[in-house]
Amino acid sequence: MATITTVAPVTLKLAAASTAAPASRLGISPDIGGQANVERLHRTSRDFRSDTFTLPTDAQLVYALTASRGDDVYGEDESTAALEARIARLAGKEAAMFGMSGTMTNQLAIRTHMKQPPHSIITDHRAHVHKMEAGGIAMFSQATTHSLVPSNGAYLTRADVETNLELGDNIHIAPTRLICLENTLSGTVLPQAEIVAIGALARSHGIPMHLDGARAWEVAAKVVEERGLDATREESLQSVLTELLEPFDTASLCLSKGIGAPIGSAIVGSHEFIKRARWFRKAFGGGVRQVGAMAAAADWALTHNFPKLAGTHALAAELAHGLAELGCKILAPVETNMVFFDSAPIGISLARVNDYLLALDDPIRVMDRGRCVVHHQIDPAVVPQLVAAVAQLKAQEGHEPFPVDKVNPVRTGASKLGY
């Protein structure tokens, strides 16, 4: 078992009894949540693999107990309807529909947009809808994706999209019927001016735009912070999110990542679009009856956890700075809550870093491809502990930098960094 002893003024080894206090502070107590969940929350506070690992708190689930218990398929659940109305208002759209996951709401939105093959969708080549949704576009919408590599190496531009639009009657190529962007993409924020420009191009050709907003809340939190707005005020979020989504006809807004709902995502769009999407949701088996408790838990999370997101961005920046100071390469700009790093420059493989962190007396978990996601339940003290662990590993085992593999996208950052 590896234990940090000398490199940094932090102690990684925690006594077993110490796990209850921080867990209670973060919202789970032995009396309500049970000791097993108190211990799980402690592990989650040291887990950087994804923001999907956050746990619902006692207060969140107690609030969910008070939700209405009507049949949402018949449109008779008040808590679900209230959440949908709230999200539509925040997004500046006419209507919203609650779904079980971001994959479901993305695929429902795409299916609702797509009318009749042959048809194609323009996406970034790293897009979740293209690579990480089980082939749903082909399966459900009978569509193909024209996946583009950004010419600037970071994000799609109007020029990228315009060059690749299929507008004619060439029978060899499926015409473009939808443009789907993702914001953030691997933690990178797409410049709003570029999104507006792509939106104007799309509208000039009558092509709708869809946003995979799995982490759009992170973008909104960044803008709210930059403008000095109060993240606890609904109008701050509403003004920013409405502006961000204005170029899009529809958006999928995940509620179970940074926001911390136990389940759920929402589609926003026009009344007619959402009406048709409900039809497909039913056909996909996604009509859930007494779903009010889940909607209420998501509503609670939106109120209480959105104001915490800017803090996760600051921790991510701290983590990136610490790793960079050690000589690790930061593979992408750290603009929100995600850090991608490569330890090859200090002569240590990512697999070895991962193994070392897992072998600590109180383990720290990161993705084995060097991805760290800072979520609202990460203990801030763990960030310097992670850096200290890598520093000690470097002192013990570091050697000449590995040759950079020009093909490996994890090393170069040139391809999909991870979701």
Short mmCIF file of C-alpha atoms in Angstrom, two decimals:
data_model
loop_
_atom_site.label_atom_id
_atom_site.label_comp_id
_atom_site.label_asym_id
_atom_site.label_seq_id
_atom_site.Cartn_x
_atom_site.Cartn_y
_atom_site.Cartn_z
CA MET A 1 0.00 0.00 0.00
CA ALA A 2 1.40 3.40 -1.03
CA THR A 3 1.07 6.21 1.49
CA ILE A 4 2.14 9.84 1.08
CA THR A 5 4.40 10.88 3.88
CA THR A 6 6.67 13.77 2.94
CA VAL A 7 5.87 15.53 -0.33
CA ALA A 8 3.05 17.86 0.61
CA PRO A 9 1.58 19.36 3.79
CA VAL A 10 -1.49 17.15 3.55
CA THR A 11 -2.31 13.77 5.04
CA LEU A 12 -3.84 11.22 2.72
CA LYS A 13 -4.46 8.49 5.27
CA LEU A 14 -7.78 9.07 7.01
CA ALA A 15 -9.00 7.26 10.08
CA ALA A 16 -12.12 5.26 9.44
CA ALA A 17 -14.11 7.30 11.94
CA SER A 18 -13.31 10.52 10.09
CA THR A 19 -15.41 9.64 7.07
CA ALA A 20 -18.74 10.35 8.78
CA ALA A 21 -18.13 14.03 9.44
CA PRO A 22 -17.43 15.18 5.87
CA ALA A 23 -20.21 12.94 4.56
CA SER A 24 -22.69 14.50 6.96
CA ARG A 25 -21.46 17.92 5.92
CA LEU A 26 -22.14 16.98 2.29
CA GLY A 27 -25.65 15.85 3.07
CA ILE A 28 -25.86 12.15 4.02
CA SER A 29 -26.17 11.02 7.62
CA PRO A 30 -26.12 7.49 9.07
CA ASP A 31 -29.58 7.98 10.60
CA ILE A 32 -31.29 8.85 7.31
CA GLY A 33 -29.05 7.68 4.50
CA GLY A 34 -27.46 4.72 6.25
CA GLN A 35 -23.80 4.12 7.05
CA ALA A 36 -23.14 2.40 3.73
CA ASN A 37 -24.12 5.57 1.85
CA VAL A 38 -22.09 7.74 4.22
CA GLU A 39 -19.07 5.65 3.30
CA ARG A 40 -19.97 5.72 -0.38
CA LEU A 41 -20.18 9.51 -0.28
CA HIS A 42 -16.70 9.63 1.22
CA ARG A 43 -15.43 7.56 -1.71
CA THR A 44 -17.31 9.81 -4.11
CA SER A 45 -15.61 12.86 -2.60
CA ARG A 46 -12.33 11.36 -3.87
CA ASP A 47 -13.60 10.12 -7.23
CA PHE A 48 -12.71 12.21 -10.30
CA ARG A 49 -13.91 9.74 -12.94
CA SER A 50 -17.18 11.51 -13.72
CA ASP A 51 -19.77 13.92 -12.38
CA THR A 52 -22.31 11.11 -12.81
CA PHE A 53 -21.04 9.55 -9.55
CA THR A 54 -22.59 12.17 -7.28
CA LEU A 55 -25.11 10.88 -4.74
CA PRO A 56 -28.54 12.29 -3.94
CA THR A 57 -28.51 13.80 -0.48
CA ASP A 58 -30.89 13.13 2.38
CA ALA A 59 -32.57 16.52 1.93
CA GLN A 60 -32.96 15.92 -1.78
CA LEU A 61 -34.67 12.55 -1.30
CA VAL A 62 -36.81 13.82 1.58
CA TYR A 63 -37.97 16.62 -0.73
CA ALA A 64 -38.75 14.02 -3.39
CA LEU A 65 -41.03 12.22 -0.93
CA THR A 66 -43.34 15.22 -0.95
CA ALA A 67 -43.70 15.24 -4.75
CA SER A 68 -46.99 14.62 -6.47
CA ARG A 69 -47.73 11.04 -7.48
CA GLY A 70 -49.83 11.45 -10.59
CA ASP A 71 -49.54 9.68 -13.92
CA ASP A 72 -47.21 11.69 -16.14
CA VAL A 73 -48.07 9.71 -19.28
CA TYR A 74 -51.56 11.17 -18.92
CA GLY A 75 -50.07 14.59 -18.11
CA GLU A 76 -51.42 14.46 -14.55
CA ASP A 77 -48.28 14.81 -12.45
CA GLU A 78 -47.91 18.29 -11.07
CA SER A 79 -44.27 18.00 -9.94
CA THR A 80 -43.13 16.85 -13.37
CA ALA A 81 -45.13 19.56 -15.12
CA ALA A 82 -43.67 22.18 -12.78
CA LEU A 83 -40.09 21.06 -13.50
CA GLU A 84 -40.75 21.08 -17.24
CA ALA A 85 -42.24 24.57 -17.07
CA ARG A 86 -39.28 25.80 -14.99
CA ILE A 87 -36.67 24.41 -17.40
CA ALA A 88 -38.52 25.78 -20.44
CA ARG A 89 -38.61 29.22 -18.80
CA LEU A 90 -34.91 29.07 -17.89
CA ALA A 91 -34.02 28.04 -21.44
CA GLY A 92 -36.20 30.67 -23.12
CA LYS A 93 -38.17 28.02 -25.00
CA GLU A 94 -41.90 27.34 -25.23
CA ALA A 95 -41.95 23.87 -23.69
CA ALA A 96 -39.89 21.09 -22.15
CA MET A 97 -40.18 17.34 -21.65
CA PHE A 98 -38.60 15.27 -18.89
CA GLY A 99 -36.75 12.09 -19.90
CA MET A 100 -34.73 9.43 -18.19
CA SER A 101 -31.24 10.22 -19.54
CA GLY A 102 -29.25 12.53 -21.76
CA THR A 103 -28.90 9.79 -24.36
CA MET A 104 -32.67 9.37 -24.41
CA THR A 105 -33.41 13.08 -24.74
CA ASN A 106 -30.76 13.54 -27.43
CA GLN A 107 -32.08 10.63 -29.45
CA LEU A 108 -35.70 11.67 -28.97
CA ALA A 109 -34.88 15.18 -30.16
CA ILE A 110 -32.98 13.90 -33.19
CA ARG A 111 -35.75 11.48 -34.08
CA THR A 112 -38.31 14.25 -33.78
CA HIS A 113 -36.29 16.49 -36.11
CA MET A 114 -35.68 13.82 -38.74
CA LYS A 115 -38.66 13.22 -41.02
CA GLN A 116 -37.74 10.94 -43.91
CA PRO A 117 -34.50 9.30 -45.12
CA PRO A 118 -32.18 9.91 -46.80
CA HIS A 119 -30.91 12.46 -44.33
CA SER A 120 -27.72 13.33 -42.47
CA ILE A 121 -26.58 15.20 -39.37
CA ILE A 122 -23.47 17.34 -39.04
CA THR A 123 -21.59 16.80 -35.76
CA ASP A 124 -18.12 17.20 -34.35
CA HIS A 125 -16.21 13.93 -34.76
CA ARG A 126 -15.96 13.64 -30.96
CA ALA A 127 -19.67 14.25 -30.37
CA HIS A 128 -21.46 12.10 -27.82
CA VAL A 129 -24.47 11.67 -30.12
CA HIS A 130 -22.12 10.34 -32.80
CA LYS A 131 -19.79 8.10 -30.79
CA MET A 132 -21.26 7.34 -27.38
CA GLU A 133 -24.99 6.71 -27.79
CA ALA A 134 -24.93 3.12 -29.01
CA GLY A 135 -25.47 4.02 -32.65
CA GLY A 136 -28.81 5.58 -31.81
CA ILE A 137 -28.85 7.99 -34.76
CA ALA A 138 -28.66 5.13 -37.24
CA MET A 139 -30.88 2.85 -35.18
CA PHE A 140 -33.76 5.19 -34.40
CA SER A 141 -33.59 7.88 -37.08
CA GLN A 142 -32.17 5.97 -40.06
CA ALA A 143 -29.74 8.84 -40.48
CA THR A 144 -26.01 9.08 -41.10
CA THR A 145 -23.63 11.47 -39.40
CA HIS A 146 -21.17 13.67 -41.24
CA SER A 147 -18.65 14.00 -38.42
CA LEU A 148 -16.24 16.89 -38.87
CA VAL A 149 -12.75 17.46 -37.49
CA PRO A 150 -12.45 21.13 -36.44
CA SER A 151 -9.95 22.96 -38.63
CA ASN A 152 -8.69 24.85 -35.57
CA GLY A 153 -8.25 21.63 -33.57
CA ALA A 154 -10.64 22.76 -30.85
CA TYR A 155 -14.21 23.45 -31.98
CA LEU A 156 -16.32 23.63 -35.12
CA THR A 157 -16.61 27.00 -36.86
CA ARG A 158 -19.10 28.38 -39.34
CA ALA A 159 -16.54 27.80 -42.09
CA ASP A 160 -16.19 24.13 -41.10
CA VAL A 161 -19.94 23.62 -41.22
CA GLU A 162 -20.55 25.63 -44.39
CA THR A 163 -17.91 23.68 -46.30
CA ASN A 164 -19.59 20.40 -45.37
CA LEU A 165 -23.27 21.23 -45.84
CA GLU A 166 -25.00 18.91 -48.30
CA LEU A 167 -27.68 21.04 -49.93
CA GLY A 168 -27.95 19.76 -53.48
CA ASP A 169 -29.53 16.79 -55.18
CA ASN A 170 -26.47 14.55 -55.46
CA ILE A 171 -28.05 11.14 -55.07
CA HIS A 172 -24.81 9.72 -53.66
CA ILE A 173 -24.90 11.84 -50.48
CA ALA A 174 -27.59 12.18 -47.82
CA PRO A 175 -28.64 15.84 -47.51
CA THR A 176 -28.00 17.77 -44.31
CA ARG A 177 -31.18 17.95 -42.23
CA LEU A 178 -29.78 18.80 -38.77
CA ILE A 179 -26.71 20.40 -37.20
CA CYS A 180 -25.91 19.09 -33.73
CA LEU A 181 -23.39 20.86 -31.50
CA GLU A 182 -22.19 19.94 -28.02
CA ASN A 183 -21.36 22.48 -25.32
CA THR A 184 -19.18 21.82 -23.43
CA LEU A 185 -17.21 19.29 -25.47
CA SER A 186 -14.54 17.54 -23.37
CA GLY A 187 -14.77 20.49 -20.99
CA THR A 188 -14.14 23.09 -23.70
CA VAL A 189 -16.66 25.90 -24.07
CA LEU A 190 -17.70 26.66 -27.64
CA PRO A 191 -17.45 30.42 -28.25
CA GLN A 192 -20.96 31.83 -28.31
CA ALA A 193 -20.13 34.07 -31.29
CA GLU A 194 -19.27 30.98 -33.33
CA ILE A 195 -22.48 29.24 -32.28
CA VAL A 196 -24.48 32.31 -33.31
CA ALA A 197 -22.72 32.34 -36.68
CA ILE A 198 -23.43 28.65 -37.27
CA GLY A 199 -27.03 29.21 -36.22
CA ALA A 200 -27.44 32.03 -38.72
CA LEU A 201 -26.00 29.80 -41.45
CA ALA A 202 -28.35 26.97 -40.51
CA ARG A 203 -31.41 29.22 -40.54
CA SER A 204 -30.50 30.65 -43.93
CA HIS A 205 -30.82 27.13 -45.31
CA GLY A 206 -33.82 26.08 -43.22
CA ILE A 207 -31.76 23.55 -41.25
CA PRO A 208 -32.58 23.17 -37.54
CA MET A 209 -29.97 23.21 -34.79
CA HIS A 210 -29.88 20.88 -31.78
CA LEU A 211 -27.65 21.24 -28.72
CA ASP A 212 -26.37 18.31 -26.75
CA GLY A 213 -26.29 20.26 -23.51
CA ALA A 214 -25.08 17.45 -21.27
CA ARG A 215 -22.93 20.03 -19.52
CA ALA A 216 -24.59 23.23 -20.70
CA TRP A 217 -25.19 24.09 -17.04
CA GLU A 218 -21.39 24.31 -16.69
CA VAL A 219 -21.27 26.89 -19.50
CA ALA A 220 -24.06 28.86 -17.86
CA ALA A 221 -22.28 28.77 -14.51
CA LYS A 222 -19.07 30.05 -16.13
CA VAL A 223 -20.88 32.95 -17.78
CA VAL A 224 -22.81 33.81 -14.60
CA GLU A 225 -19.50 33.91 -12.71
CA GLU A 226 -17.76 35.99 -15.38
CA ARG A 227 -20.56 38.55 -15.39
CA GLY A 228 -20.60 38.85 -11.62
CA LEU A 229 -24.20 37.65 -11.38
CA ASP A 230 -25.69 35.92 -8.36
CA ALA A 231 -25.86 32.17 -9.16
CA THR A 232 -28.50 31.65 -6.46
CA ARG A 233 -30.98 33.90 -8.26
CA GLU A 234 -33.22 32.27 -10.85
CA GLU A 235 -33.16 35.32 -13.10
CA SER A 236 -29.36 35.14 -13.39
CA LEU A 237 -29.49 31.62 -14.74
CA GLN A 238 -32.51 32.39 -16.91
CA SER A 239 -30.92 35.37 -18.63
CA VAL A 240 -27.68 33.49 -19.36
CA LEU A 241 -29.17 30.14 -20.39
CA THR A 242 -31.74 31.82 -22.66
CA GLU A 243 -28.93 33.67 -24.41
CA LEU A 244 -26.82 30.53 -24.78
CA LEU A 245 -29.68 28.51 -26.26
CA GLU A 246 -31.16 31.19 -28.53
CA PRO A 247 -29.37 29.91 -31.68
CA PHE A 248 -30.76 26.40 -31.15
CA ASP A 249 -34.19 25.12 -32.07
CA THR A 250 -33.93 22.40 -29.45
CA ALA A 251 -31.61 21.32 -26.65
CA SER A 252 -31.10 18.34 -24.40
CA LEU A 253 -30.22 19.47 -20.87
CA CYS A 254 -28.88 16.68 -18.67
CA LEU A 255 -29.79 16.92 -15.01
CA SER A 256 -27.79 13.98 -13.65
CA LYS A 257 -24.24 15.20 -14.35
CA GLY A 258 -23.07 18.50 -12.83
CA ILE A 259 -26.51 19.36 -11.48
CA GLY A 260 -26.60 16.15 -9.44
CA ALA A 261 -30.07 14.71 -9.99
CA PRO A 262 -30.22 10.95 -9.45
CA ILE A 263 -31.82 10.55 -12.85
CA GLY A 264 -33.13 12.66 -15.68
CA SER A 265 -32.68 15.04 -18.58
CA ALA A 266 -34.97 17.42 -20.43
CA ILE A 267 -35.63 18.44 -24.03
CA VAL A 268 -36.60 22.04 -24.68
CA GLY A 269 -38.17 23.41 -27.85
CA SER A 270 -41.42 24.65 -29.34
CA HIS A 271 -44.83 23.42 -28.20
CA GLU A 272 -45.31 21.48 -31.43
CA PHE A 273 -41.87 19.92 -31.24
CA ILE A 274 -42.33 18.74 -27.65
CA LYS A 275 -45.79 17.39 -28.47
CA ARG A 276 -44.27 15.21 -31.20
CA ALA A 277 -41.33 14.23 -28.95
CA ARG A 278 -43.78 12.89 -26.36
CA TRP A 279 -45.13 10.57 -29.04
CA PHE A 280 -41.67 9.17 -29.68
CA ARG A 281 -40.92 8.97 -25.95
CA LYS A 282 -43.93 6.71 -25.58
CA ALA A 283 -42.84 4.58 -28.56
CA PHE A 284 -39.33 4.26 -27.09
CA GLY A 285 -40.76 2.97 -23.81
CA GLY A 286 -39.80 6.16 -21.99
CA GLY A 287 -43.21 7.12 -20.66
CA VAL A 288 -42.87 6.75 -16.88
CA ARG A 289 -46.03 6.86 -14.82
CA GLN A 290 -45.52 8.15 -11.26
CA VAL A 291 -42.28 9.98 -12.02
CA GLY A 292 -42.92 12.99 -9.78
CA ALA A 293 -40.36 11.96 -7.15
CA MET A 294 -37.58 11.88 -9.74
CA ALA A 295 -38.67 15.22 -11.18
CA ALA A 296 -38.72 16.75 -7.69
CA ALA A 297 -35.22 15.43 -6.94
CA ALA A 298 -34.01 17.05 -10.17
CA ASP A 299 -35.79 20.29 -9.29
CA TRP A 300 -34.10 20.31 -5.87
CA ALA A 301 -30.72 19.70 -7.48
CA LEU A 302 -31.18 22.55 -9.94
CA THR A 303 -31.91 24.95 -7.08
CA HIS A 304 -29.20 23.82 -4.68
CA ASN A 305 -26.37 22.56 -6.88
CA PHE A 306 -26.19 24.99 -9.78
CA PRO A 307 -24.65 27.69 -7.52
CA LYS A 308 -21.84 25.23 -6.63
CA LEU A 309 -20.63 24.70 -10.21
CA ALA A 310 -18.34 27.75 -10.37
CA GLY A 311 -16.50 26.34 -7.35
CA THR A 312 -15.82 23.11 -9.23
CA HIS A 313 -14.31 25.15 -12.06
CA ALA A 314 -11.92 26.81 -9.63
CA LEU A 315 -10.87 23.43 -8.24
CA ALA A 316 -10.31 22.10 -11.77
CA ALA A 317 -8.06 25.07 -12.51
CA GLU A 318 -6.16 24.42 -9.28
CA LEU A 319 -5.70 20.76 -10.20
CA ALA A 320 -4.50 21.58 -13.71
CA HIS A 321 -2.04 24.14 -12.38
CA GLY A 322 -0.62 21.68 -9.88
CA LEU A 323 -0.18 18.92 -12.46
CA ALA A 324 1.35 21.32 -14.96
CA GLU A 325 3.83 22.52 -12.32
CA LEU A 326 4.98 18.92 -11.92
CA GLY A 327 5.61 18.69 -15.66
CA CYS A 328 2.48 16.86 -16.77
CA LYS A 329 0.98 17.98 -20.06
CA ILE A 330 -2.52 19.48 -19.90
CA LEU A 331 -4.17 18.27 -23.09
CA ALA A 332 -7.06 20.72 -23.41
CA PRO A 333 -7.95 24.16 -22.07
CA VAL A 334 -9.41 23.92 -18.56
CA GLU A 335 -12.47 26.12 -18.89
CA THR A 336 -15.01 24.38 -16.68
CA ASN A 337 -14.81 21.28 -14.47
CA MET A 338 -12.75 18.87 -16.62
CA VAL A 339 -8.98 18.30 -16.69
CA PHE A 340 -7.24 16.08 -19.23
CA PHE A 341 -3.59 15.40 -18.47
CA ASP A 342 -0.77 13.20 -19.68
CA SER A 343 2.01 12.08 -17.34
CA ALA A 344 4.31 10.91 -20.16
CA PRO A 345 6.45 14.09 -19.95
CA ILE A 346 7.51 13.10 -16.41
CA GLY A 347 8.28 9.55 -17.53
CA ILE A 348 5.32 7.84 -15.89
CA SER A 349 2.44 6.13 -17.67
CA LEU A 350 -1.16 7.08 -16.95
CA ALA A 351 -1.80 3.46 -15.99
CA ARG A 352 0.90 3.70 -13.31
CA VAL A 353 -0.53 6.98 -12.00
CA ASN A 354 -3.94 5.35 -11.77
CA ASP A 355 -2.58 2.27 -9.98
CA TYR A 356 -0.64 4.43 -7.53
CA LEU A 357 -3.68 6.55 -6.66
CA LEU A 358 -5.80 3.44 -6.15
CA ALA A 359 -3.17 1.95 -3.83
CA LEU A 360 -3.28 4.87 -1.39
CA ASP A 361 -4.67 4.08 2.05
CA ASP A 362 -7.57 6.34 1.12
CA PRO A 363 -7.75 5.84 -2.68
CA ILE A 364 -8.25 8.56 -5.26
CA ARG A 365 -9.87 7.58 -8.55
CA VAL A 366 -9.32 9.12 -11.98
CA MET A 367 -10.00 7.83 -15.48
CA ASP A 368 -7.09 5.72 -16.71
CA ARG A 369 -6.89 7.93 -19.80
CA GLY A 370 -6.01 10.95 -17.68
CA ARG A 371 -9.44 12.52 -17.35
CA CYS A 372 -10.45 14.22 -14.13
CA VAL A 373 -13.95 15.62 -13.62
CA VAL A 374 -14.47 17.84 -10.59
CA HIS A 375 -18.03 17.57 -9.29
CA HIS A 376 -19.85 19.33 -6.49
CA GLN A 377 -19.19 16.54 -3.98
CA ILE A 378 -15.40 16.47 -4.46
CA ASP A 379 -13.66 17.33 -1.20
CA PRO A 380 -11.52 20.42 -1.98
CA ALA A 381 -8.72 18.98 0.17
CA VAL A 382 -8.38 16.04 -2.22
CA VAL A 383 -7.15 18.24 -5.09
CA PRO A 384 -3.77 19.04 -3.45
CA GLN A 385 -3.63 15.43 -2.25
CA LEU A 386 -3.91 14.19 -5.82
CA VAL A 387 -1.15 16.54 -6.94
CA ALA A 388 1.00 15.49 -3.98
CA ALA A 389 0.54 11.83 -4.87
CA VAL A 390 1.70 12.42 -8.44
CA ALA A 391 4.63 14.44 -7.10
CA GLN A 392 5.70 11.61 -4.83
CA LEU A 393 5.34 9.09 -7.62
CA LYS A 394 7.49 11.30 -9.84
CA ALA A 395 10.14 11.52 -7.11
CA GLN A 396 10.15 7.75 -6.67
CA GLU A 397 9.81 6.49 -10.23
CA GLY A 398 10.04 9.37 -12.70
CA HIS A 399 12.55 9.19 -15.52
CA GLU A 400 13.09 10.55 -19.00
CA PRO A 401 9.90 11.57 -20.82
CA PHE A 402 8.25 8.89 -22.92
CA PRO A 403 8.33 9.43 -26.68
CA VAL A 404 5.11 11.20 -27.65
CA ASP A 405 2.88 8.90 -29.66
CA LYS A 406 1.65 11.06 -32.53
CA VAL A 407 -1.16 8.62 -33.26
CA ASN A 408 -2.50 8.10 -29.77
CA PRO A 409 -5.25 10.71 -29.21
CA VAL A 410 -4.94 10.42 -25.44
CA ARG A 411 -1.31 11.58 -25.73
CA THR A 412 -1.78 14.23 -28.37
CA GLY A 413 -5.23 15.52 -27.50
CA ALA A 414 -5.97 15.54 -31.22
CA SER A 415 -9.00 13.30 -31.09
CA LYS A 416 -11.65 12.27 -28.61
CA LEU A 417 -10.39 13.03 -25.13
CA GLY A 418 -13.26 11.29 -23.43
CA TYR A 419 -16.71 12.06 -22.20
#
